[in-house]
PDB file of C-alpha atoms in Angstrom:
ATOM      1  CA  MET A   1      24.704   9.781 -24.202  1.00 64.00           C
ATOM      2  CA  ASN A   2      25.737  13.281 -23.726  1.00 54.00           C
ATOM      3  CA  SER A   3      28.068  15.176 -21.435  1.00 50.00           C
ATOM      4  CA  ASN A   4      25.501  15.111 -18.452  1.00 58.00           C
ATOM      5  CA  PRO A   5      25.584  12.356 -16.159  1.00 87.00           C
ATOM      6  CA  ILE A   6      22.315  10.788 -16.705  1.00 96.00           C
ATOM      7  CA  LYS A   7      21.910   8.021 -14.278  1.00 97.00           C
ATOM      8  CA  VAL A   8      20.048   4.492 -15.671  1.00 98.00           C
ATOM      9  CA  SER A   9      19.384   1.449 -13.948  1.00 98.00           C
ATOM     10  CA  GLY A  10      19.530  -1.702 -15.306  1.00 98.00           C
ATOM     11  CA  CYS A  11      17.843  -5.754 -13.613  1.00 98.00           C
ATOM     12  CA  VAL A  12      17.872  -9.130 -14.958  1.00 98.00           C
ATOM     13  CA  VAL A  13      16.054 -11.307 -12.848  1.00 98.00           C
ATOM     14  CA  THR A  14      17.625 -14.282 -12.442  1.00 97.00           C
ATOM     15  CA  TYR A  15      16.507 -18.334 -11.830  1.00 96.00           C
ATOM     16  CA  ASN A  16      19.382 -21.328 -11.604  1.00 96.00           C
ATOM     17  CA  ASN A  17      21.378 -19.188 -14.021  1.00 96.00           C
ATOM     18  CA  ALA A  18      24.975 -20.148 -13.294  1.00 96.00           C
ATOM     19  CA  SER A  19      25.549 -21.316 -16.565  1.00 94.00           C
ATOM     20  CA  ILE A  20      25.245 -17.697 -18.792  1.00 96.00           C
ATOM     21  CA  ILE A  21      25.396 -15.408 -16.661  1.00 97.00           C
ATOM     22  CA  SER A  22      28.376 -14.540 -16.046  1.00 97.00           C
ATOM     23  CA  GLU A  23      28.570 -14.288 -19.631  1.00 97.00           C
ATOM     24  CA  CYS A  24      25.323 -11.473 -19.610  1.00 98.00           C
ATOM     25  CA  ILE A  25      27.034  -9.855 -16.784  1.00 98.00           C
ATOM     26  CA  GLU A  26      30.861  -9.491 -17.878  1.00 98.00           C
ATOM     27  CA  SER A  27      28.977  -7.779 -21.240  1.00 98.00           C
ATOM     28  CA  VAL A  28      26.546  -5.332 -19.817  1.00 98.00           C
ATOM     29  CA  LEU A  29      29.305  -4.296 -16.828  1.00 98.00           C
ATOM     30  CA  LYS A  30      31.593  -3.998 -20.324  1.00 97.00           C
ATOM     31  CA  TRP A  31      29.027  -1.369 -22.082  1.00 97.00           C
ATOM     32  CA  THR A  32      28.611   0.880 -19.524  1.00 97.00           C
ATOM     33  CA  LYS A  33      31.477   1.567 -17.535  1.00 94.00           C
ATOM     34  CA  ASN A  34      31.291   4.991 -19.001  1.00 93.00           C
ATOM     35  CA  TYR A  35      28.542   5.658 -17.315  1.00 95.00           C
ATOM     36  CA  ASP A  36      26.463   6.441 -14.831  1.00 97.00           C
ATOM     37  CA  PHE A  37      25.332   3.084 -14.288  1.00 98.00           C
ATOM     38  CA  LYS A  38      24.050   0.570 -12.202  1.00 98.00           C
ATOM     39  CA  LEU A  39      23.230  -3.106 -12.099  1.00 98.00           C
ATOM     40  CA  TYR A  40      20.836  -4.895 -10.119  1.00 98.00           C
ATOM     41  CA  ILE A  41      20.072  -8.769 -10.382  1.00 98.00           C
ATOM     42  CA  SER A  42      16.947  -9.270  -7.905  1.00 98.00           C
ATOM     43  CA  ASP A  43      17.188 -14.029  -7.990  1.00 98.00           C
ATOM     44  CA  ASN A  44      14.395 -16.347  -7.301  1.00 97.00           C
ATOM     45  CA  GLY A  45      15.618 -17.899  -5.255  1.00 95.00           C
ATOM     46  CA  SER A  46      18.590 -19.567  -7.168  1.00 97.00           C
ATOM     47  CA  THR A  47      20.042 -23.465  -5.785  1.00 96.00           C
ATOM     48  CA  ASP A  48      22.691 -23.654  -8.627  1.00 96.00           C
ATOM     49  CA  GLY A  49      24.522 -21.243  -6.525  1.00 96.00           C
ATOM     50  CA  THR A  50      23.374 -18.327  -9.180  1.00 97.00           C
ATOM     51  CA  VAL A  51      23.850 -15.601  -5.893  1.00 97.00           C
ATOM     52  CA  GLU A  52      27.397 -17.069  -3.932  1.00 97.00           C
ATOM     53  CA  LEU A  53      29.309 -16.411  -7.648  1.00 98.00           C
ATOM     54  CA  ILE A  54      27.648 -12.625  -8.631  1.00 98.00           C
ATOM     55  CA  ARG A  55      28.989 -12.081  -5.335  1.00 97.00           C
ATOM     56  CA  ARG A  56      32.176 -13.523  -5.938  1.00 97.00           C
ATOM     57  CA  ARG A  57      32.306 -12.229  -9.595  1.00 97.00           C
ATOM     58  CA  PHE A  58      30.218  -8.420  -9.384  1.00 98.00           C
ATOM     59  CA  PRO A  59      30.895  -7.075  -5.960  1.00 96.00           C
ATOM     60  CA  GLN A  60      29.737  -3.679  -7.689  1.00 97.00           C
ATOM     61  CA  VAL A  61      26.513  -5.295  -8.440  1.00 98.00           C
ATOM     62  CA  ILE A  62      23.357  -5.409  -6.599  1.00 98.00           C
ATOM     63  CA  VAL A  63      22.696  -8.335  -5.896  1.00 98.00           C
ATOM     64  CA  LEU A  64      18.634  -9.004  -4.255  1.00 97.00           C
ATOM     65  CA  GLU A  65      17.507 -12.313  -3.195  1.00 97.00           C
ATOM     66  CA  ASN A  66      13.738 -13.499  -2.888  1.00 96.00           C
ATOM     67  CA  LYS A  67      13.024 -16.136  -0.601  1.00 92.00           C
ATOM     68  CA  ARG A  68      10.367 -17.267  -3.441  1.00 94.00           C
ATOM     69  CA  ASN A  69      10.245 -17.584  -6.840  1.00 95.00           C
ATOM     70  CA  LEU A  70       8.735 -14.453  -7.652  1.00 95.00           C
ATOM     71  CA  GLY A  71       8.856 -14.712 -12.008  1.00 95.00           C
ATOM     72  CA  PHE A  72       9.376 -12.609 -14.170  1.00 96.00           C
ATOM     73  CA  GLY A  73       7.666  -9.514 -13.418  1.00 96.00           C
ATOM     74  CA  GLY A  74       8.295  -9.728  -9.519  1.00 96.00           C
ATOM     75  CA  GLY A  75      11.291 -10.331 -10.026  1.00 97.00           C
ATOM     76  CA  HIS A  76      12.266  -6.846 -11.354  1.00 98.00           C
ATOM     77  CA  ASN A  77       9.433  -4.658  -9.059  1.00 98.00           C
ATOM     78  CA  ARG A  78      11.288  -5.761  -6.388  1.00 96.00           C
ATOM     79  CA  ILE A  79      13.420  -3.401  -7.125  1.00 96.00           C
ATOM     80  CA  LEU A  80      10.947  -0.093  -8.242  1.00 97.00           C
ATOM     81  CA  ARG A  81      11.810   1.496  -4.589  1.00 94.00           C
ATOM     82  CA  LYS A  82      15.263   1.482  -5.596  1.00 96.00           C
ATOM     83  CA  LEU A  83      15.853   3.210  -8.463  1.00 97.00           C
ATOM     84  CA  ASP A  84      17.135   6.915  -8.762  1.00 96.00           C
ATOM     85  CA  SER A  85      17.610   6.377 -12.252  1.00 98.00           C
ATOM     86  CA  LYS A  86      16.234   8.744 -14.951  1.00 98.00           C
ATOM     87  CA  TYR A  87      16.096   5.271 -17.472  1.00 98.00           C
ATOM     88  CA  HIS A  88      15.745   2.083 -16.321  1.00 98.00           C
ATOM     89  CA  PHE A  89      16.860  -1.449 -18.671  1.00 98.00           C
ATOM     90  CA  VAL A  90      15.120  -4.689 -18.361  1.00 98.00           C
ATOM     91  CA  ILE A  91      17.507  -7.442 -18.666  1.00 98.00           C
ATOM     92  CA  ASN A  92      16.917 -11.449 -19.980  1.00 97.00           C
ATOM     93  CA  PRO A  93      19.915 -12.743 -18.596  1.00 97.00           C
ATOM     94  CA  ASP A  94      20.562 -14.906 -22.133  1.00 96.00           C
ATOM     95  CA  ILE A  95      20.718 -11.700 -23.658  1.00 97.00           C
ATOM     96  CA  PHE A  96      24.682 -10.846 -25.059  1.00 97.00           C
ATOM     97  CA  VAL A  97      26.034  -7.284 -26.045  1.00 98.00           C
ATOM     98  CA  THR A  98      28.870  -6.406 -27.796  1.00 97.00           C
ATOM     99  CA  GLN A  99      28.299  -2.418 -28.571  1.00 97.00           C
ATOM    100  CA  ASP A 100      26.959   0.475 -26.856  1.00 97.00           C
ATOM    101  CA  VAL A 101      23.548  -0.436 -27.291  1.00 98.00           C
ATOM    102  CA  PHE A 102      22.340   1.848 -23.706  1.00 98.00           C
ATOM    103  CA  GLY A 103      24.045   5.107 -24.840  1.00 97.00           C
ATOM    104  CA  PRO A 104      22.556   5.231 -28.276  1.00 97.00           C
ATOM    105  CA  MET A 105      18.811   4.415 -26.421  1.00 98.00           C
ATOM    106  CA  VAL A 106      19.221   6.289 -23.991  1.00 98.00           C
ATOM    107  CA  ASP A 107      20.031   9.290 -26.387  1.00 97.00           C
ATOM    108  CA  TYR A 108      16.710   8.979 -28.947  1.00 98.00           C
ATOM    109  CA  LEU A 109      14.483   9.209 -24.863  1.00 98.00           C
ATOM    110  CA  GLU A 110      16.812  11.659 -24.646  1.00 97.00           C
ATOM    111  CA  VAL A 111      14.974  13.820 -27.782  1.00 97.00           C
ATOM    112  CA  HIS A 112      12.191  11.942 -27.677  1.00 98.00           C
ATOM    113  CA  ARG A 113      10.122  13.418 -25.272  1.00 96.00           C
ATOM    114  CA  ASN A 114       6.989  11.128 -26.650  1.00 97.00           C
ATOM    115  CA  ALA A 115       8.237   7.595 -26.404  1.00 98.00           C
ATOM    116  CA  ALA A 116       8.575   5.712 -23.193  1.00 98.00           C
ATOM    117  CA  MET A 117       9.832   2.785 -24.383  1.00 98.00           C
ATOM    118  CA  ILE A 118      12.745   1.820 -26.769  1.00 98.00           C
ATOM    119  CA  THR A 119      14.336  -1.780 -27.819  1.00 98.00           C
ATOM    120  CA  PRO A 120      16.977  -2.995 -29.941  1.00 98.00           C
ATOM    121  CA  LYS A 121      16.620  -4.614 -32.704  1.00 97.00           C
ATOM    122  CA  ILE A 122      17.267  -8.567 -30.741  1.00 97.00           C
ATOM    123  CA  MET A 123      19.392 -11.533 -32.438  1.00 97.00           C
ATOM    124  CA  ASN A 124      20.117 -15.333 -32.699  1.00 95.00           C
ATOM    125  CA  ASP A 125      23.236 -16.499 -31.663  1.00 89.00           C
ATOM    126  CA  ASN A 126      23.681 -17.609 -35.870  1.00 91.00           C
ATOM    127  CA  GLY A 127      23.976 -13.287 -36.637  1.00 91.00           C
ATOM    128  CA  THR A 128      19.377 -13.628 -37.972  1.00 94.00           C
ATOM    129  CA  GLU A 129      17.151 -11.448 -36.415  1.00 95.00           C
ATOM    130  CA  GLN A 130      14.842 -12.964 -34.276  1.00 95.00           C
ATOM    131  CA  GLN A 131      11.750 -11.974 -34.931  1.00 94.00           C
ATOM    132  CA  LEU A 132       9.755 -10.765 -32.621  1.00 95.00           C
ATOM    133  CA  PRO A 133       5.629  -9.537 -31.969  1.00 95.00           C
ATOM    134  CA  LYS A 134       5.585  -5.935 -32.388  1.00 96.00           C
ATOM    135  CA  ARG A 135       1.501  -5.442 -32.380  1.00 96.00           C
ATOM    136  CA  ASN A 136      -0.283  -5.856 -29.856  1.00 96.00           C
ATOM    137  CA  PRO A 137      -1.276 -10.030 -29.076  1.00 95.00           C
ATOM    138  CA  THR A 138      -4.986 -11.105 -30.881  1.00 95.00           C
ATOM    139  CA  ILE A 139      -6.057 -14.182 -30.942  1.00 93.00           C
ATOM    140  CA  ARG A 140      -4.849 -15.182 -34.962  1.00 94.00           C
ATOM    141  CA  TYR A 141      -1.515 -13.935 -33.732  1.00 94.00           C
ATOM    142  CA  THR A 142      -0.768 -16.429 -30.668  1.00 91.00           C
ATOM    143  CA  ILE A 143      -3.146 -19.309 -31.256  1.00 89.00           C
ATOM    144  CA  LEU A 144      -4.146 -19.575 -35.121  1.00 92.00           C
ATOM    145  CA  SER A 145      -0.297 -18.828 -35.488  1.00 90.00           C
ATOM    146  CA  LYS A 146       0.571 -21.733 -34.552  1.00 88.00           C
ATOM    147  CA  PHE A 147      -1.553 -24.253 -37.088  1.00 90.00           C
ATOM    148  CA  LYS A 148       0.517 -24.383 -40.558  1.00 86.00           C
ATOM    149  CA  PRO A 149      -2.043 -23.080 -43.051  1.00 88.00           C
ATOM    150  CA  PHE A 150      -2.149 -20.194 -40.425  1.00 90.00           C
ATOM    151  CA  LYS A 151       1.863 -19.338 -40.110  1.00 92.00           C
ATOM    152  CA  HIS A 152       1.715 -16.277 -42.578  1.00 93.00           C
ATOM    153  CA  TYR A 153      -0.396 -14.718 -39.307  1.00 94.00           C
ATOM    154  CA  ARG A 154       3.384 -14.964 -37.914  1.00 95.00           C
ATOM    155  CA  GLN A 155       5.050 -12.563 -39.657  1.00 95.00           C
ATOM    156  CA  ILE A 156       2.347 -10.146 -39.516  1.00 95.00           C
ATOM    157  CA  TYR A 157       2.398 -10.022 -35.666  1.00 95.00           C
ATOM    158  CA  THR A 158       5.833  -9.745 -35.714  1.00 96.00           C
ATOM    159  CA  ARG A 159       5.641  -7.194 -38.878  1.00 96.00           C
ATOM    160  CA  GLU A 160       8.182  -9.476 -40.218  1.00 95.00           C
ATOM    161  CA  LEU A 161       8.355  -8.473 -44.140  1.00 94.00           C
ATOM    162  CA  GLU A 162       8.134  -5.182 -43.723  1.00 94.00           C
ATOM    163  CA  ASN A 163      11.204  -2.558 -43.655  1.00 91.00           C
ATOM    164  CA  LEU A 164      12.522  -1.639 -40.447  1.00 95.00           C
ATOM    165  CA  ASN A 165      15.474   0.737 -40.632  1.00 94.00           C
ATOM    166  CA  THR A 166      14.513   2.554 -39.177  1.00 97.00           C
ATOM    167  CA  PRO A 167      12.724   4.163 -35.697  1.00 98.00           C
ATOM    168  CA  THR A 168      10.186   2.264 -35.653  1.00 98.00           C
ATOM    169  CA  ASP A 169       5.958   2.976 -33.662  1.00 98.00           C
ATOM    170  CA  VAL A 170       4.927  -0.663 -32.355  1.00 98.00           C
ATOM    171  CA  ASP A 171       2.474  -1.939 -30.289  1.00 97.00           C
ATOM    172  CA  PHE A 172       4.291  -4.436 -28.372  1.00 96.00           C
ATOM    173  CA  CYS A 173       7.668  -3.799 -26.609  1.00 95.00           C
ATOM    174  CA  THR A 174       9.537  -6.996 -25.994  1.00 94.00           C
ATOM    175  CA  GLY A 175      10.279  -8.070 -22.534  1.00 96.00           C
ATOM    176  CA  CYS A 176      13.907  -9.883 -23.324  1.00 97.00           C
ATOM    177  CA  PHE A 177      15.773  -6.590 -23.483  1.00 98.00           C
ATOM    178  CA  PHE A 178      14.233  -2.528 -23.178  1.00 98.00           C
ATOM    179  CA  ALA A 179      14.119   1.021 -21.930  1.00 98.00           C
ATOM    180  CA  ILE A 180      11.612   2.833 -19.387  1.00 98.00           C
ATOM    181  CA  ARG A 181      11.009   6.150 -18.568  1.00 98.00           C
ATOM    182  CA  THR A 182      12.195   5.515 -15.108  1.00 98.00           C
ATOM    183  CA  SER A 183       9.099   7.300 -13.670  1.00 98.00           C
ATOM    184  CA  VAL A 184       6.690   5.703 -15.932  1.00 98.00           C
ATOM    185  CA  PHE A 185       7.324   2.233 -15.079  1.00 98.00           C
ATOM    186  CA  LYS A 186       7.942   3.288 -10.785  1.00 98.00           C
ATOM    187  CA  ARG A 187       4.205   5.295 -11.708  1.00 97.00           C
ATOM    188  CA  LEU A 188       2.839   1.541 -13.799  1.00 97.00           C
ATOM    189  CA  LYS A 189       3.846  -0.068 -10.540  1.00 97.00           C
ATOM    190  CA  GLY A 190       5.986  -2.002 -12.453  1.00 97.00           C
ATOM    191  CA  PHE A 191       4.737  -5.264 -14.181  1.00 97.00           C
ATOM    192  CA  ASP A 192       1.285  -6.558 -13.554  1.00 96.00           C
ATOM    193  CA  LYS A 193       1.399  -9.053 -10.585  1.00 91.00           C
ATOM    194  CA  ARG A 194      -1.194 -11.474 -11.744  1.00 92.00           C
ATOM    195  CA  TYR A 195       1.692 -12.631 -14.293  1.00 93.00           C
ATOM    196  CA  PHE A 196       3.889 -15.014 -13.426  1.00 92.00           C
ATOM    197  CA  MET A 197       5.427 -15.558 -16.490  1.00 90.00           C
ATOM    198  CA  TYR A 198       4.529 -14.683 -20.115  1.00 92.00           C
ATOM    199  CA  MET A 199       2.453 -11.803 -21.720  1.00 95.00           C
ATOM    200  CA  GLU A 200       3.816  -9.957 -19.275  1.00 96.00           C
ATOM    201  CA  ASP A 201       6.268  -7.474 -21.954  1.00 97.00           C
ATOM    202  CA  ALA A 202       2.875  -6.998 -23.630  1.00 97.00           C
ATOM    203  CA  ASP A 203       0.642  -6.111 -20.508  1.00 97.00           C
ATOM    204  CA  LEU A 204       3.516  -2.963 -19.874  1.00 98.00           C
ATOM    205  CA  SER A 205       3.644  -1.902 -22.833  1.00 98.00           C
ATOM    206  CA  ARG A 206      -0.753  -1.760 -23.949  1.00 97.00           C
ATOM    207  CA  MET A 207      -0.366   0.392 -20.474  1.00 97.00           C
ATOM    208  CA  VAL A 208       2.809   2.771 -22.423  1.00 98.00           C
ATOM    209  CA  ARG A 209       0.837   3.218 -24.990  1.00 97.00           C
ATOM    210  CA  GLN A 210      -2.115   4.691 -23.447  1.00 96.00           C
ATOM    211  CA  ARG A 211       0.424   7.659 -23.396  1.00 97.00           C
ATOM    212  CA  TYR A 212       3.844   7.565 -24.400  1.00 98.00           C
ATOM    213  CA  ARG A 213       5.389   5.921 -27.531  1.00 98.00           C
ATOM    214  CA  ILE A 214       7.005   2.309 -27.973  1.00 98.00           C
ATOM    215  CA  VAL A 215       9.476   2.650 -30.213  1.00 98.00           C
ATOM    216  CA  PHE A 216      11.727  -0.186 -32.562  1.00 98.00           C
ATOM    217  CA  PHE A 217      15.256   1.766 -32.562  1.00 98.00           C
ATOM    218  CA  PRO A 218      17.295  -1.154 -35.067  1.00 97.00           C
ATOM    219  CA  SER A 219      20.213   0.911 -34.665  1.00 96.00           C
ATOM    220  CA  VAL A 220      21.912  -0.859 -32.222  1.00 98.00           C
ATOM    221  CA  TYR A 221      21.052  -4.001 -31.219  1.00 98.00           C
ATOM    222  CA  VAL A 222      21.895  -7.290 -28.817  1.00 98.00           C
ATOM    223  CA  TYR A 223      21.877 -11.287 -28.769  1.00 97.00           C
ATOM    224  CA  HIS A 224      20.001 -13.333 -27.473  1.00 96.00           C
ATOM    225  CA  LYS A 225      20.653 -17.046 -26.729  1.00 90.00           C
ATOM    226  CA  TRP A 226      16.678 -17.483 -26.258  1.00 74.00           C
ATOM    227  CA  HIS A 227      15.587 -21.832 -26.424  1.00 61.00           C
ATOM    228  CA  ARG A 228      11.962 -21.207 -25.247  1.00 58.00           C
ATOM    229  CA  GLU A 229      12.909 -24.151 -23.183  1.00 57.00           C
ATOM    230  CA  ASN A 230       9.983 -23.241 -21.097  1.00 60.00           C
ATOM    231  CA  LEU A 231       7.858 -23.865 -23.436  1.00 58.00           C
ATOM    232  CA  ARG A 232       8.588 -27.536 -24.054  1.00 66.00           C
ATOM    233  CA  ASN A 233       7.588 -29.096 -21.050  1.00 75.00           C
ATOM    234  CA  LEU A 234       3.934 -29.649 -19.648  1.00 78.00           C
ATOM    235  CA  ARG A 235       4.670 -26.291 -16.717  1.00 82.00           C
ATOM    236  CA  GLY A 236       5.638 -23.866 -19.628  1.00 77.00           C
ATOM    237  CA  ILE A 237       2.854 -24.521 -21.401  1.00 84.00           C
ATOM    238  CA  LEU A 238       0.146 -24.548 -19.184  1.00 87.00           C
ATOM    239  CA  ARG A 239       2.010 -20.712 -17.943  1.00 87.00           C
ATOM    240  CA  TRP A 240       1.925 -19.867 -21.374  1.00 89.00           C
ATOM    241  CA  LEU A 241      -1.888 -19.806 -21.682  1.00 90.00           C
ATOM    242  CA  LYS A 242      -2.480 -18.709 -18.252  1.00 92.00           C
ATOM    243  CA  SER A 243      -1.395 -15.590 -19.092  1.00 91.00           C
ATOM    244  CA  MET A 244      -2.476 -15.690 -22.369  1.00 90.00           C
ATOM    245  CA  ILE A 245      -5.926 -15.903 -21.189  1.00 92.00           C
ATOM    246  CA  GLN A 246      -5.601 -13.584 -18.211  1.00 94.00           C
ATOM    247  CA  TYR A 247      -4.101 -10.855 -20.784  1.00 92.00           C
ATOM    248  CA  TYR A 248      -7.468 -10.557 -23.455  1.00 93.00           C
ATOM    249  CA  MET A 249      -9.601 -11.603 -20.209  1.00 93.00           C
ATOM    250  CA  LYS A 250      -8.188  -7.723 -19.986  1.00 94.00           C
ATOM    251  CA  TRP A 251      -8.001  -6.615 -22.805  1.00 93.00           C
ATOM    252  CA  GLY A 252     -10.382  -8.336 -24.477  1.00 90.00           C
ATOM    253  CA  TRP A 253     -10.096 -11.531 -26.588  1.00 91.00           C
ATOM    254  CA  GLU A 254      -9.427  -9.091 -29.848  1.00 87.00           C
ATOM    255  CA  PHE A 255      -9.982 -11.137 -33.314  1.00 87.00           C
TER     256      PHE A 255
END
């Protein structure tokens, strides 16, 4: 990040994340202490002491307590009107930062004015890369790829077999960690409120790409302690199916 102070913000949406949120916040604050950075927590009605823990341990963090669970996108949208930054980071509570990803990502957006969203390499705990979607969702990628004969569609969806070692334009920017121009985020009114959880990042990506580039930036990385716990129960699966149907009803049932 250049010597001129650029206002940067970040938001983490929490829901009963007391067991993991301290590690996330500590790592984010550690690597943003030299920047003009403001961190928001949008809590969706936690009952496990998440809010109390954050207020006690991190008084510099701005906490918004939502009266009910607004979901992923709704939780992030709660802070839209408060943002006065130039760039905004969307951060999952299970993200852990071990290097300065913020400065390089902001620097890239500063130079490349036709890019509006950027995501780094996302890593597993064991040091392997998480192969996350980089193409627009289609029926073959989201449904057929879950069946053994069509597993290769997942590799196409994530572009796993490509050598993406330099900044590369992508269709889909994962919601677990990305930066977006705040002006663009506000103009689009944040995430589409029709999605409670799942597919809202694909939807936002598609809206952004109508006018701007989205970039996969593998020069830096974060760790994502992702266990897909919400898809291990019936409620989570039904939410995923509902969001997928909403996405295809909006953008078309592309095979």
